[in-house]
Each structure stands twice: as C-alpha cells, then as structure tokens.
Short mmCIF file of C-alpha atoms and ligand atoms in Angstrom, two decimals:
data_model
loop_
_atom_site.label_atom_id
_atom_site.label_comp_id
_atom_site.label_asym_id
_atom_site.label_seq_id
_atom_site.Cartn_x
_atom_site.Cartn_y
_atom_site.Cartn_z
CA UNK A 1 4.60 -21.95 -7.77
CA UNK A 2 3.82 -18.25 -8.03
CA UNK A 3 4.07 -16.63 -11.44
CA UNK A 4 4.48 -12.86 -11.84
CA UNK A 5 3.60 -11.35 -15.21
CA UNK A 6 4.46 -7.76 -16.11
CA UNK A 7 1.65 -6.18 -18.14
CA UNK A 8 3.40 -2.90 -18.97
CA UNK A 9 3.80 0.44 -17.11
CA UNK A 10 2.94 -0.53 -13.49
CA UNK A 11 0.47 -3.33 -14.15
CA UNK A 12 1.33 -6.74 -12.74
CA UNK A 13 -0.47 -10.09 -12.59
CA UNK A 14 0.33 -12.64 -9.88
CA UNK A 15 -1.02 -16.17 -10.07
CA UNK A 16 -0.50 -19.51 -8.34
CA UNK A 17 -2.73 -21.35 -10.82
CA UNK A 18 -5.75 -20.97 -8.52
CA UNK A 19 -5.84 -17.37 -7.38
CA UNK A 20 -5.10 -14.40 -9.64
CA UNK A 21 -4.14 -11.03 -8.17
CA UNK A 22 -3.84 -7.96 -10.38
CA UNK A 23 -1.92 -4.87 -9.29
CA UNK A 24 -2.70 -1.48 -10.90
CA UNK A 25 -4.40 -2.98 -14.00
CA UNK A 26 -3.99 -0.08 -16.44
CA UNK A 27 -4.47 -1.84 -19.81
CA UNK A 28 -6.87 0.23 -21.95
CA UNK A 29 -4.91 3.26 -23.22
CA UNK A 30 -1.63 1.83 -21.93
CA UNK A 31 0.82 2.16 -24.85
CA UNK A 32 2.86 -0.75 -23.42
CA UNK A 33 0.00 -3.22 -23.03
CA UNK A 34 0.06 -6.22 -25.36
CA UNK A 35 -3.26 -7.69 -24.20
CA UNK A 36 -6.75 -6.32 -23.67
CA UNK A 37 -8.42 -5.93 -20.29
CA UNK A 38 -11.08 -8.46 -21.37
CA UNK A 39 -8.44 -11.20 -21.38
CA UNK A 40 -7.60 -10.73 -17.70
CA UNK A 41 -9.16 -12.85 -15.01
CA UNK A 42 -8.94 -11.69 -11.40
CA UNK A 43 -9.90 -12.78 -7.91
CA UNK A 44 -8.32 -9.73 -6.26
CA UNK A 45 -7.24 -6.35 -7.61
CA UNK A 46 -4.81 -4.22 -5.62
CA UNK A 47 -4.88 -0.53 -6.52
CA UNK A 48 -2.05 1.58 -5.10
CA UNK A 49 -3.70 4.94 -5.78
CA UNK A 50 -6.37 6.69 -7.81
CA UNK A 51 -4.34 8.02 -10.76
CA UNK A 52 -5.69 6.75 -14.06
CA UNK A 53 -2.48 4.89 -14.94
CA UNK A 54 -3.00 2.72 -11.84
CA UNK A 55 -6.77 2.56 -11.32
CA UNK A 56 -6.93 1.76 -15.04
CA UNK A 57 -9.46 -0.93 -15.95
CA UNK A 58 -10.22 -1.86 -12.35
CA UNK A 59 -13.95 -1.10 -12.51
CA UNK A 60 -14.57 -3.04 -15.74
CA UNK A 61 -12.48 -6.04 -14.69
CA UNK A 62 -13.97 -6.21 -11.20
CA UNK A 63 -17.52 -5.90 -12.58
CA UNK A 64 -16.90 -8.78 -15.01
CA UNK A 65 -15.02 -11.07 -12.61
CA UNK A 66 -16.46 -10.16 -9.21
CA UNK A 67 -12.91 -9.59 -7.95
CA UNK A 68 -12.39 -7.96 -4.57
CA UNK A 69 -10.65 -4.59 -4.88
CA UNK A 70 -8.04 -3.79 -2.23
CA UNK A 71 -7.40 -0.06 -2.15
CA UNK A 72 -6.67 2.95 0.07
CA UNK A 73 -9.70 3.77 2.23
CA UNK A 74 -11.27 6.62 0.25
CA UNK A 75 -10.61 4.91 -3.10
CA UNK A 76 -12.15 1.69 -1.76
CA UNK A 77 -15.22 3.65 -0.71
CA UNK A 78 -15.53 5.13 -4.19
CA UNK A 79 -15.16 1.66 -5.77
CA UNK A 80 -17.95 0.54 -3.45
CA UNK A 81 -20.21 3.23 -4.90
CA UNK A 82 -19.58 1.66 -8.33
CA UNK A 83 -21.15 -1.57 -7.11
CA UNK A 84 -17.82 -3.38 -6.52
CA UNK A 85 -16.62 -5.38 -3.55
CA UNK A 86 -13.87 -3.27 -2.04
CA UNK A 87 -11.60 -3.82 0.93
CA UNK A 88 -10.13 -0.61 2.43
CA UNK A 89 -6.58 -0.52 3.82
CA UNK A 90 -4.77 2.36 5.51
CA UNK A 91 -1.06 3.16 5.26
CA UNK A 92 0.84 0.45 7.15
CA UNK A 93 -2.29 -1.62 7.62
CA UNK A 94 -2.43 -5.28 6.71
CA UNK A 95 -5.11 -7.93 6.40
CA UNK A 96 -5.19 -11.71 5.95
CA UNK A 97 -6.86 -12.85 2.75
CA UNK A 98 -7.38 -16.51 1.70
CA UNK A 99 -4.17 -16.44 -0.41
CA UNK A 100 -1.93 -14.68 2.15
CA UNK A 101 -1.70 -11.15 3.50
CA UNK A 102 -1.57 -7.69 2.02
CA UNK A 103 0.11 -4.75 3.72
CA UNK A 104 0.20 -1.18 2.46
CA UNK A 105 3.53 0.63 2.67
CA UNK A 106 4.02 4.38 2.65
CA UNK A 107 4.45 6.06 -0.73
CA UNK A 108 5.36 9.71 -1.19
CA UNK A 109 3.08 10.70 -4.04
CA UNK A 110 -0.26 12.41 -4.72
CA UNK A 111 -3.48 10.49 -5.31
CA UNK A 112 -6.32 12.27 -7.05
CA UNK A 113 -8.41 10.40 -9.61
CA UNK A 114 -8.33 12.01 -13.03
CA UNK A 115 -11.68 10.49 -13.98
CA UNK A 116 -13.19 12.23 -10.96
CA UNK A 117 -11.80 15.69 -11.72
CA UNK A 118 -8.65 14.95 -9.69
CA UNK A 119 -10.80 14.44 -6.61
CA UNK A 120 -8.81 13.21 -3.64
CA UNK A 121 -9.35 9.48 -3.24
CA UNK A 122 -7.06 8.56 -0.37
CA UNK A 123 -3.31 8.45 -0.01
CA UNK A 124 -0.94 6.78 -2.45
CA UNK A 125 0.47 3.48 -1.22
CA UNK A 126 2.94 0.78 -2.05
CA UNK A 127 2.09 -2.79 -1.21
CA UNK A 128 3.60 -5.96 0.24
CA UNK A 129 1.80 -9.13 -0.83
CA UNK A 130 2.53 -12.42 0.91
CA UNK A 131 1.27 -14.92 -1.67
CA UNK A 132 1.83 -18.52 -0.64
CA UNK A 133 5.43 -18.59 0.57
CA UNK A 134 6.61 -15.67 -1.56
CA UNK A 135 6.72 -11.97 -0.68
CA UNK A 136 6.18 -9.46 -3.46
CA UNK A 137 6.60 -5.69 -3.13
CA UNK A 138 5.08 -3.23 -5.61
CA UNK A 139 6.16 0.28 -4.68
CA UNK A 140 3.37 2.06 -6.59
CA UNK A 141 4.40 5.60 -7.51
CA UNK A 142 6.79 7.04 -4.96
CA UNK A 143 9.78 9.20 -4.23
CA UNK A 144 12.83 7.59 -2.68
CA UNK A 145 12.43 7.49 1.08
CA UNK A 146 14.46 6.24 4.02
CA UNK A 147 11.35 4.42 5.27
CA UNK A 148 12.07 1.79 2.61
CA UNK A 149 14.71 0.43 5.02
CA UNK A 150 11.90 -0.60 7.37
CA UNK A 151 10.83 -3.19 4.81
CA UNK A 152 14.16 -5.06 4.80
CA UNK A 153 14.49 -4.75 8.59
CA UNK A 154 11.38 -6.87 8.99
CA UNK A 155 10.77 -8.75 5.74
CA UNK A 156 12.65 -10.67 3.05
CA UNK A 157 11.22 -9.54 -0.28
CA UNK A 158 11.49 -12.11 -3.08
CA UNK A 159 10.42 -9.81 -5.92
CA UNK A 160 10.10 -6.01 -6.04
CA UNK A 161 8.67 -3.74 -8.73
CA UNK A 162 10.12 -0.21 -8.49
CA UNK A 163 9.40 2.90 -10.59
CA UNK A 164 12.45 4.34 -12.40
CA UNK A 165 10.94 6.83 -14.89
CA UNK A 166 11.52 10.04 -12.87
CA UNK A 167 9.31 13.14 -13.34
CA UNK A 168 6.47 11.64 -11.24
CA UNK A 169 8.54 9.13 -9.22
CA UNK A 170 12.07 8.01 -8.40
CA UNK A 171 14.65 8.18 -11.18
CA UNK A 172 17.16 5.41 -11.89
CA UNK A 173 19.72 6.49 -9.29
CA UNK A 174 17.03 6.91 -6.62
CA UNK A 175 15.66 3.49 -7.50
CA UNK A 176 19.14 1.95 -7.23
CA UNK A 177 19.29 3.35 -3.66
CA UNK A 178 15.79 2.02 -3.02
CA UNK A 179 17.06 -1.44 -3.95
CA UNK A 180 19.83 -1.05 -1.33
CA UNK A 181 17.17 -0.16 1.25
CA UNK A 182 14.62 -2.86 0.37
CA UNK A 183 17.11 -5.63 -0.49
CA UNK A 184 14.81 -7.70 -2.69
CA UNK A 185 16.13 -10.94 -4.13
CA UNK A 186 14.96 -9.83 -7.59
CA UNK A 187 13.94 -6.35 -8.73
CA UNK A 188 12.04 -5.33 -11.85
CA UNK A 189 11.93 -1.71 -13.10
CA UNK A 190 8.52 -0.24 -13.97
CA UNK A 191 6.81 3.10 -14.73
CA UNK A 192 9.18 4.14 -17.54
CA UNK A 193 9.03 4.71 -21.33
CA UNK A 194 5.22 4.70 -21.37
CA UNK A 195 5.28 8.37 -22.37
CA UNK A 196 8.08 10.82 -23.26
CA UNK A 197 7.91 12.41 -19.77
CA UNK A 198 9.11 9.20 -18.14
CA UNK A 199 11.78 8.05 -20.58
CA UNK A 200 14.47 5.98 -18.87
CA UNK A 201 16.95 3.28 -19.83
CA UNK A 202 16.18 0.07 -17.90
CA UNK A 203 19.58 -1.36 -18.93
CA UNK A 204 21.23 1.50 -17.01
CA UNK A 205 19.17 0.63 -13.91
CA UNK A 206 19.85 -3.09 -14.27
CA UNK A 207 23.60 -2.70 -14.73
CA UNK A 208 23.87 -0.43 -11.67
CA UNK A 209 21.87 -2.84 -9.51
CA UNK A 210 23.73 -5.90 -10.75
CA UNK A 211 27.11 -4.19 -10.28
CA UNK A 212 26.20 -3.53 -6.62
CA UNK A 213 25.59 -7.27 -6.36
CA UNK A 214 22.99 -7.46 -3.55
CA UNK A 215 19.91 -7.92 -5.72
CA UNK A 216 19.35 -9.24 -9.21
CA UNK A 217 17.68 -6.84 -11.65
CA UNK A 218 15.50 -8.34 -14.36
CA UNK A 219 14.03 -6.25 -17.18
CA UNK A 220 10.60 -7.57 -18.06
CA UNK A 221 8.97 -6.76 -21.40
CA UNK A 222 5.16 -6.54 -21.33
CA UNK A 223 3.70 -10.06 -20.95
CA UNK A 224 6.99 -11.53 -19.65
CA UNK A 225 6.54 -13.92 -16.75
CA UNK A 226 8.87 -14.78 -13.86
CA UNK A 227 8.51 -18.01 -11.86
CA UNK A 228 8.95 -17.40 -8.13
NI1 NI B 301 0.54 8.33 -9.71
MN1 MN B 302 1.76 6.63 -12.22
#
C-alpha cells in the first residue's frame, strides 16, 4: 500500500513502507510544517523547481540520507555541485527508477533559485510518479493550461496535488478546471494559506470539485496521510 502524507505548502511524502519519496521538501521556515526536516527519511527527492518554497531542505536531507535528487536539468547539475546524487529530467522526459517511473510534465511558471540570487536553474515542472501500481501527480507551481488534458488522455491519475492559492499559481476556479482536465480519482489542494499573498479557502475548492462529481477532493492538514 502506498501512503501519501501532506507536509504543508507543497511538500509531500510518499511511502510504500520500503521506499520513501519526498516531493518539494520545504520544511524549515514553512509556517505550515508540523515536523522538522531532521525527522524525514528519504530514498528519492523530487524537486519541481528551484524556488525556495520547493527546493526547501533538499540539500540537508539528501546529504544526511544519501537520497537521489530528481530535478530539472540545470537544478540537478547545481545539486551535483553540492555533492549530492542528482538525476536530471527534461520537460516531458521520464525515467524508470527501482520503485516505478517519474515523468516531468509542463508547468507554466518561473524557476530561479532565491538562495542563488534568483539564478536560473532550469524550467519549472510538474511530475507524474508511478509508484507501485498507483499514479500520483504533483503539479508543482503552475498556471492553468490546456496541456493538462494530455495527462488524462494517456494516464489514470489516482491522486493529484494542485496549487489553489493564486498570485503565483492557479486560483481556485482555475484549479477546478484543472481537475476537469486531469481527471484524478482524488485531488488535494496545496500552495495556499502559507502566507497572506496566497490566502484561499480549500473548502470552496473542495465543494466545487465535489459538486462537479468527477473527482473527489480531500483537504489534507499538514501531517495528514491518505492510503492509496
Ligand atoms: Ni515557484
Ligand atoms: Mn511556490
């Protein structure tokens, strides 16, 4: 069984009891986090883009655990210069790992790294993760885009994490349309209420999704876990 744990903002932990995959592990300085980065184990860390609220504690966690970092090409190269094991992926590219495969999807977003003076560190991505027999989609930071339909034309997503906080990403109504495009079995809102700029009501998102009836919206509080 795959377990998905929401860690607050856009940070997610996936585990099957043997392999642990972290996505965008922003814990230190994350007002929503209820754990510390030291408590997290990891075999793989997927980073959607270089912004600090996604790159987060990647370097410290990967140094401690020896986890392989899966990131956009330029960001992977930079992680390599930090002494980490990094696997580069391009937009649309996929690769088979021991646990399943990882495929980057297109995100419409910028991708400098604040820690590096907003230096460009590759494009921003979303990600599809085939973990065992479950398919998880984490959209990263993105605008709404018609390309999201390509995902449901080819794949059946079991669980999707979509940003709803607006200002930097989709707002609630855009994210409701994204759910129509992606057609996940279950969808979880993320990237909201971390700071005043991205205030949003997840109940509003959930009621709109659940009224449409195609997907089930679940609001996860930090440290909530879903069994897949
Ligand atoms: Ni961002
Ligand atoms: Mn962000």
